[in-house]
Amino acid sequence: MPVLKNISTLYTCIDQGGQGDIHPIQDAAVCWRESVIDWVGPVSQLPDEYRGDVAHDAKGKVVIPGLVDCHTHLVFGGWRPDEFEMRVEGQSYLEIAREGGGILSTVNETRVVSEDALFEKASALLIQIAQLGVTTVECKSGYGLTTEDELKILRVIRRLAEESAVTIIPTFLGAHTIPREFQSDREDYIQLIMDEMIPCVADEKLAVFCDVFVDDTAFSVEEAQRILECGKEYGLRPKLHADQLSSCGGAELAAEVGAISADHLEQVSDQDIRSMADAGVTGVALPFASLYTQQPFLDCRKLVSNGVRVAVATDFNPGSAPSYDLPLAMMLACNLNRLTPTEVLKAATIYAAGAIGIDHLTGSIESGKYADFVVMDTPSVNFWMYHFTSTPKHQVYLKGRKLALKQTKL
Ligand code: NIG
Ligand code: FE
């Protein structure tokens, strides 16, 4: 059985205590059997049965759990660099969307790409993502917006899950926006989602969650509620893109429908924060989206002090968050969402795993969970976030296997 020794500090990030409690063990060792952790603790207490086992040397570095990116839109055709320039020059995300850009332009580009080509693109991105120490990724559909194209994207996500060691959690986001062909018949599109898309997705077991973008420009609270209730009947757990561009009751709805998380929340009201706390909804901060769409940054201190668990994710997508660099998002979340470095580590590990319903499998270093962890050349979590580089010299263990770190080919 492999054993990793010579760890100066191992941050277990077990689900105990508050947002900032990451439960360090000094002079630690961790042992695993195939893909699962068998024992973790101070090396002085290493049971005799592991002493002669294959030793990996952490060379006195720190170890953190593999990072969990609990909100991405990984599968899409094309990119939108022109919109980035337009926003920098002063046009808003919404103005660009109204002029035919935004989500619908990626929908056009995604519809014309084959399942194989989408898979090739997403799996190349996933390799880069894993190299950053990210061992779990949630992936949403939402750039198809026809039954056929939504299923195409979800099948790509399933293939990623089958062929990659990275743990992939699929989310159905047919309610991302109203597609062009239904602009004057939005009710027909909602019916299509409920009568055809959700049953097909459930039938092929292509998603775990059903997500809806609640916004003035997308779906109303009432529409979202119907879609999410329908998803629940088919076994899909609710999630929400809530209160991103305006305060329209998305977080409150998340509490009402028993959503596992409410994500974005830039415009969330104090009252809705309390509803989230009462209902146990995790709040997911997405600093890249706030940054790229010039939104105010969610004040995570308010969530934490009200007893809401906070996760941090990239929201990786070609429009509002074109970076998949979760460590960079964590550093921004410290500076702009006001999470401390230890709070942000919990936000990108065990609480992120909780936001996608797999905190029993990963997100912390404890026996019975996947052997997903990262050895990092930094003296502490605080120092990592402060003297920031996404990848201080590090080594990623993905389900017990040491990842070969590749240079990007030019
Ligand atoms: O999470 N808010 C809605 N959806 C995405 C944006 C997708 C896009 O711009 O393509 C988001 O930010
Ligand atoms: Fe998103």
GROMACS .gro file of N, CA and C and ligand atoms in nm, residues 71 73 140 241 264 286 315 317, ligand 2:
model
   25
   71HIS      N    1  -1.866   2.450  -0.999
   71HIS     CA    2  -1.955   2.521  -1.093
   71HIS      C    3  -1.874   2.554  -1.218
   73HIS      N    4  -1.902   2.546  -1.679
   73HIS     CA    5  -1.975   2.520  -1.804
   73HIS      C    6  -1.866   2.472  -1.902
  140LYS      N    7  -2.187   2.171  -1.642
  140LYS     CA    8  -2.327   2.196  -1.678
  140LYS      C    9  -2.345   2.189  -1.829
  241HIS      N   10  -2.859   2.945  -1.049
  241HIS     CA   11  -2.783   3.067  -1.077
  241HIS      C   12  -2.872   3.179  -1.024
  264HIS      N   13  -2.349   3.249  -0.754
  264HIS     CA   14  -2.335   3.390  -0.797
  264HIS      C   15  -2.366   3.482  -0.680
  286LEU      N   16  -1.850   3.323  -0.712
  286LEU     CA   17  -1.786   3.304  -0.842
  286LEU      C   18  -1.713   3.434  -0.880
  315ASP      N   19  -1.683   2.899  -1.234
  315ASP     CA   20  -1.788   2.931  -1.332
  315ASP      C   21  -1.732   2.927  -1.474
  317ASN      N   22  -1.656   2.942  -1.829
  317ASN     CA   23  -1.742   2.946  -1.949
  317ASN      C   24  -1.681   3.048  -2.045
  412FE      FE   25  -2.258   2.962  -1.433
   0.00000   0.00000   0.00000
